[in-house]
Each structure stands twice: as C-alpha cells, then as structure tokens.
Amino acid sequence: MKLFEKMAIIIIVALVGYMGLVEISGERWNDREQALATEIAKRSADNDVIESKIQSKREDIETKKKEQTKALALEQRAIDTVPADSSWEGITIVKAGKNEYGLSLAYKTFPPQSLVLADTKSLVRAILKQVLAQGRSPADDWTLVTVDAHINSIGETGKKLVRPLGVAFYNFNKDLIEFHQP
C-alpha cells in the first residue's frame, strides 16, 4: 500500500469514528431531553402537591381562627357570669381553642388559700357550664380547662415577679375539678 492509500484509510476511519460519535452524542442529547421533560413533569406534579398542601393549611388556619373566636366568646361569657371579687386585680384569657380554655386570675394581695381554691374552681365551673350550654360533653370531648391564680409583685431589686398561688383544672378522665398548689 502506498502512503496515499494508507492516509486515505486513516481519514476514512477517522470520519467513520467521528460520525459514530455524532450519532452517540445525538442519542445522549435525546436522553437528556427526555430526562429534562421527566424532571419538569415531576416538578410540576410536586408543585401541585405543594399548592394543595398550602390550601389545606390555609383552610386549617381559618378553621382554627373561627374556633378560637368562639372559644374567646365562651370564656368571656363565663367570666361575666362569675361576680368579681374586690381582691382580684383581673382575669386574663390565656388559652382559647375548640377544646382548650385557660384563664389567669391575678390577685391584688395574698389571699387565703381557701379563697384561691374557691375562686379558681368557680371559674372552671363557669367555663364548663358554657361548654355544656353548647350541647357538648367536656368529658367525651377531652376538654381542657385550666385557671391559674397568681399575684403580680415586685422583687427586692425592682424586678417584676409573678408569684403562683395555685391552679384548678378540669380532669376529663375523672370528670371532676382538681386543684394543685405550687
């Protein structure tokens, strides 16, 4: 074989090899396009799922807001039914939910423990009466009702302090009101 023939064969082999590479890279390009299309479809489906979850969360938030508004109204009605004592500084609503109610009773001065017991239990009973008036069963609904009592005071260094006096709560397992001292 002459040098010219050898060079021609080398050029032909190189061209055939190049054509094969072009064909292979074309296949890879098609594979890449398919992979991208699959990824886009997957992300679109994921976005639909995320949008659905967001909508569900928004609905949950709206439902909880409505339940909280109803609970706040119920607690306010309960507070209004209990005559205020002159030793009270005030009552604050601290929890309000569908089956969760909480009040905080502040006293002006240290009261006898028997008064704390009677006041906190009467407030728990007032809330339970409001729940029953709605036709609900606190025990069956696992309703949580708590009323804590405390005194707002100032410590030796001028720091504001909250001195707990006790907490009354409804025990739905026993269907009774319990009281615990700090």
mmCIF file of C-alpha atoms in Angstrom:
data_model
loop_
_atom_site.group_PDB
_atom_site.id
_atom_site.type_symbol
_atom_site.label_atom_id
_atom_site.label_comp_id
_atom_site.label_asym_id
_atom_site.label_seq_id
_atom_site.Cartn_x
_atom_site.Cartn_y
_atom_site.Cartn_z
ATOM 1 C CA MET A 1 0.000 0.000 0.000
ATOM 2 C CA LYS A 2 1.154 3.317 -0.854
ATOM 3 C CA LEU A 3 1.345 6.123 1.588
ATOM 4 C CA PHE A 4 -1.545 7.862 -0.101
ATOM 5 C CA GLU A 5 -3.788 4.825 0.332
ATOM 6 C CA LYS A 6 -2.816 4.490 3.993
ATOM 7 C CA MET A 7 -3.653 8.136 4.595
ATOM 8 C CA ALA A 8 -6.997 7.741 2.852
ATOM 9 C CA ILE A 9 -7.839 4.738 5.014
ATOM 10 C CA ILE A 10 -6.864 6.648 8.163
ATOM 11 C CA ILE A 11 -9.027 9.590 7.092
ATOM 12 C CA ILE A 12 -11.968 7.288 6.300
ATOM 13 C CA VAL A 13 -11.621 5.520 9.678
ATOM 14 C CA ALA A 14 -11.439 8.886 11.425
ATOM 15 C CA LEU A 15 -14.551 10.135 9.613
ATOM 16 C CA VAL A 16 -16.490 6.963 10.409
ATOM 17 C CA GLY A 17 -15.409 7.265 14.041
ATOM 18 C CA TYR A 18 -16.485 10.907 14.123
ATOM 19 C CA MET A 19 -19.869 10.021 12.617
ATOM 20 C CA GLY A 20 -20.281 7.400 15.321
ATOM 21 C CA LEU A 21 -19.512 9.979 17.976
ATOM 22 C CA VAL A 22 -22.021 12.380 16.471
ATOM 23 C CA GLU A 23 -24.604 9.617 16.498
ATOM 24 C CA ILE A 24 -23.794 8.730 20.113
ATOM 25 C CA SER A 25 -23.926 12.363 21.224
ATOM 26 C CA GLY A 26 -27.281 12.695 19.399
ATOM 27 C CA GLU A 27 -28.625 9.760 21.400
ATOM 28 C CA ARG A 28 -27.301 11.337 24.562
ATOM 29 C CA TRP A 29 -29.000 14.584 23.598
ATOM 30 C CA ASN A 30 -32.325 12.756 23.177
ATOM 31 C CA ASP A 31 -31.809 11.016 26.522
ATOM 32 C CA ARG A 32 -31.095 14.380 28.115
ATOM 33 C CA GLU A 33 -34.236 15.902 26.607
ATOM 34 C CA GLN A 34 -36.292 13.006 27.943
ATOM 35 C CA ALA A 35 -34.723 13.326 31.379
ATOM 36 C CA LEU A 36 -35.424 17.064 31.439
ATOM 37 C CA ALA A 37 -39.022 16.537 30.318
ATOM 38 C CA THR A 38 -39.469 13.918 33.039
ATOM 39 C CA GLU A 39 -37.956 16.255 35.656
ATOM 40 C CA ILE A 40 -40.195 19.135 34.556
ATOM 41 C CA ALA A 41 -43.277 16.901 34.777
ATOM 42 C CA LYS A 42 -42.210 15.681 38.221
ATOM 43 C CA ARG A 43 -41.639 19.211 39.493
ATOM 44 C CA SER A 44 -44.990 20.302 38.097
ATOM 45 C CA ALA A 45 -46.664 17.449 39.977
ATOM 46 C CA ASP A 46 -44.685 18.374 43.110
ATOM 47 C CA ASN A 47 -45.835 21.992 42.758
ATOM 48 C CA ASP A 48 -49.444 20.810 42.506
ATOM 49 C CA VAL A 49 -48.995 18.798 45.709
ATOM 50 C CA ILE A 50 -47.373 21.775 47.448
ATOM 51 C CA GLU A 51 -50.180 24.102 46.326
ATOM 52 C CA SER A 52 -52.724 21.593 47.627
ATOM 53 C CA LYS A 53 -50.941 21.425 50.994
ATOM 54 C CA ILE A 54 -50.773 25.214 51.199
ATOM 55 C CA GLN A 55 -54.504 25.469 50.512
ATOM 56 C CA SER A 56 -55.202 22.821 53.147
ATOM 57 C CA LYS A 57 -53.068 24.729 55.695
ATOM 58 C CA ARG A 58 -54.921 27.954 54.895
ATOM 59 C CA GLU A 59 -58.239 26.198 55.484
ATOM 60 C CA ASP A 60 -56.915 24.759 58.770
ATOM 61 C CA ILE A 61 -55.824 28.226 59.887
ATOM 62 C CA GLU A 62 -59.233 29.688 59.048
ATOM 63 C CA THR A 63 -60.965 26.880 60.952
ATOM 64 C CA LYS A 64 -58.711 27.426 63.979
ATOM 65 C CA LYS A 65 -59.356 31.175 63.884
ATOM 66 C CA LYS A 66 -63.109 30.550 63.921
ATOM 67 C CA GLU A 67 -62.745 28.039 66.768
ATOM 68 C CA GLN A 68 -60.574 30.470 68.707
ATOM 69 C CA THR A 69 -63.097 33.282 68.231
ATOM 70 C CA LYS A 70 -65.871 31.024 69.541
ATOM 71 C CA ALA A 71 -63.683 29.937 72.460
ATOM 72 C CA LEU A 72 -62.844 33.530 73.372
ATOM 73 C CA ALA A 73 -66.547 34.430 73.350
ATOM 74 C CA LEU A 74 -67.343 31.392 75.515
ATOM 75 C CA GLU A 75 -64.652 32.318 78.027
ATOM 76 C CA GLN A 76 -65.800 35.923 78.150
ATOM 77 C CA ARG A 77 -69.383 34.778 78.841
ATOM 78 C CA ALA A 78 -68.048 32.528 81.607
ATOM 79 C CA ILE A 79 -66.068 35.387 83.151
ATOM 80 C CA ASP A 80 -69.146 37.620 83.016
ATOM 81 C CA THR A 81 -71.213 35.064 84.972
ATOM 82 C CA VAL A 82 -68.818 34.999 87.936
ATOM 83 C CA PRO A 83 -69.106 38.024 90.236
ATOM 84 C CA ALA A 84 -65.756 39.791 90.544
ATOM 85 C CA ASP A 85 -64.182 39.873 93.972
ATOM 86 C CA SER A 86 -62.589 43.052 95.335
ATOM 87 C CA SER A 87 -59.352 41.137 95.933
ATOM 88 C CA TRP A 88 -58.974 40.435 92.207
ATOM 89 C CA GLU A 89 -56.668 42.518 90.076
ATOM 90 C CA GLY A 90 -58.096 40.995 86.897
ATOM 91 C CA ILE A 91 -58.709 37.936 84.749
ATOM 92 C CA THR A 92 -56.830 37.236 81.536
ATOM 93 C CA ILE A 93 -57.721 34.696 78.856
ATOM 94 C CA VAL A 94 -54.540 32.730 78.179
ATOM 95 C CA LYS A 95 -55.820 29.794 76.089
ATOM 96 C CA ALA A 96 -58.681 29.630 73.647
ATOM 97 C CA GLY A 97 -59.316 26.715 71.326
ATOM 98 C CA LYS A 98 -62.011 24.262 70.325
ATOM 99 C CA ASN A 99 -61.488 22.063 73.390
ATOM 100 C CA GLU A 100 -58.963 24.129 75.323
ATOM 101 C CA TYR A 101 -59.751 27.002 77.665
ATOM 102 C CA GLY A 102 -57.461 28.790 80.083
ATOM 103 C CA LEU A 103 -57.787 31.777 82.376
ATOM 104 C CA SER A 104 -55.304 33.502 84.630
ATOM 105 C CA LEU A 105 -56.643 35.148 87.781
ATOM 106 C CA ALA A 106 -54.481 37.870 89.333
ATOM 107 C CA TYR A 107 -54.945 38.947 92.950
ATOM 108 C CA LYS A 108 -54.032 42.354 94.399
ATOM 109 C CA THR A 109 -52.714 40.917 97.676
ATOM 110 C CA PHE A 110 -52.021 37.456 99.058
ATOM 111 C CA PRO A 111 -55.420 35.802 99.640
ATOM 112 C CA PRO A 112 -56.113 32.821 101.896
ATOM 113 C CA GLN A 113 -55.592 29.513 100.074
ATOM 114 C CA SER A 114 -59.260 28.637 100.584
ATOM 115 C CA LEU A 115 -60.255 31.732 98.573
ATOM 116 C CA VAL A 116 -57.851 30.822 95.745
ATOM 117 C CA LEU A 117 -59.332 27.312 95.677
ATOM 118 C CA ALA A 118 -62.923 28.602 95.617
ATOM 119 C CA ASP A 119 -62.281 31.319 93.008
ATOM 120 C CA THR A 120 -60.348 29.159 90.552
ATOM 121 C CA LYS A 121 -62.832 26.291 90.823
ATOM 122 C CA SER A 122 -65.788 28.644 90.315
ATOM 123 C CA LEU A 123 -64.190 29.964 87.118
ATOM 124 C CA VAL A 124 -63.575 26.413 85.846
ATOM 125 C CA ARG A 125 -67.223 25.561 86.605
ATOM 126 C CA ALA A 126 -68.389 28.683 84.753
ATOM 127 C CA ILE A 127 -66.480 27.623 81.634
ATOM 128 C CA LEU A 128 -67.803 24.058 81.905
ATOM 129 C CA LYS A 129 -71.374 25.413 82.138
ATOM 130 C CA GLN A 130 -70.821 27.380 78.930
ATOM 131 C CA VAL A 131 -69.476 24.264 77.187
ATOM 132 C CA LEU A 132 -72.480 22.242 78.381
ATOM 133 C CA ALA A 133 -74.823 25.021 77.205
ATOM 134 C CA GLN A 134 -73.485 24.422 73.691
ATOM 135 C CA GLY A 135 -74.663 20.816 73.936
ATOM 136 C CA ARG A 136 -71.126 19.448 74.201
ATOM 137 C CA SER A 137 -69.756 16.934 76.680
ATOM 138 C CA PRO A 138 -66.463 18.092 78.243
ATOM 139 C CA ALA A 139 -65.511 14.569 79.337
ATOM 140 C CA ASP A 140 -66.262 12.955 75.971
ATOM 141 C CA ASP A 141 -64.572 15.778 74.025
ATOM 142 C CA TRP A 142 -61.466 15.700 76.263
ATOM 143 C CA THR A 143 -61.933 19.363 77.058
ATOM 144 C CA LEU A 144 -59.039 21.057 78.849
ATOM 145 C CA VAL A 145 -59.984 23.843 81.249
ATOM 146 C CA THR A 146 -57.398 25.497 83.490
ATOM 147 C CA VAL A 147 -57.500 28.533 85.742
ATOM 148 C CA ASP A 148 -54.309 29.613 87.453
ATOM 149 C CA ALA A 149 -54.099 32.177 90.234
ATOM 150 C CA HIS A 150 -51.153 34.442 90.915
ATOM 151 C CA ILE A 151 -50.001 37.752 92.320
ATOM 152 C CA ASN A 152 -48.050 40.252 90.262
ATOM 153 C CA SER A 153 -45.404 41.735 92.504
ATOM 154 C CA ILE A 154 -42.014 43.368 92.515
ATOM 155 C CA GLY A 155 -38.925 41.709 93.939
ATOM 156 C CA GLU A 156 -36.212 43.216 96.128
ATOM 157 C CA THR A 157 -34.307 44.547 93.127
ATOM 158 C CA GLY A 158 -37.365 46.011 91.402
ATOM 159 C CA LYS A 159 -37.780 43.088 89.033
ATOM 160 C CA LYS A 160 -41.397 42.232 88.158
ATOM 161 C CA LEU A 161 -42.400 38.859 89.557
ATOM 162 C CA VAL A 162 -45.351 36.528 89.179
ATOM 163 C CA ARG A 163 -45.993 34.532 92.334
ATOM 164 C CA PRO A 164 -48.138 31.473 91.589
ATOM 165 C CA LEU A 165 -50.861 30.635 94.103
ATOM 166 C CA GLY A 166 -52.359 27.530 92.528
ATOM 167 C CA VAL A 167 -54.172 26.111 89.543
ATOM 168 C CA ALA A 168 -57.585 24.499 89.192
ATOM 169 C CA PHE A 169 -58.242 22.309 86.180
ATOM 170 C CA TYR A 170 -60.903 20.040 84.796
ATOM 171 C CA ASN A 171 -59.797 16.399 84.706
ATOM 172 C CA PHE A 172 -61.865 14.933 81.861
ATOM 173 C CA ASN A 173 -60.760 11.379 82.737
ATOM 174 C CA LYS A 174 -62.368 11.632 86.185
ATOM 175 C CA ASP A 175 -64.966 14.288 85.248
ATOM 176 C CA LEU A 176 -64.009 16.472 88.200
ATOM 177 C CA ILE A 177 -62.193 19.684 89.033
ATOM 178 C CA GLU A 178 -58.834 19.323 90.743
ATOM 179 C CA PHE A 179 -56.660 21.941 92.431
ATOM 180 C CA HIS A 180 -52.899 21.979 92.841
ATOM 181 C CA GLN A 181 -50.813 24.340 94.940
ATOM 182 C CA PRO A 182 -47.365 25.411 93.708
#
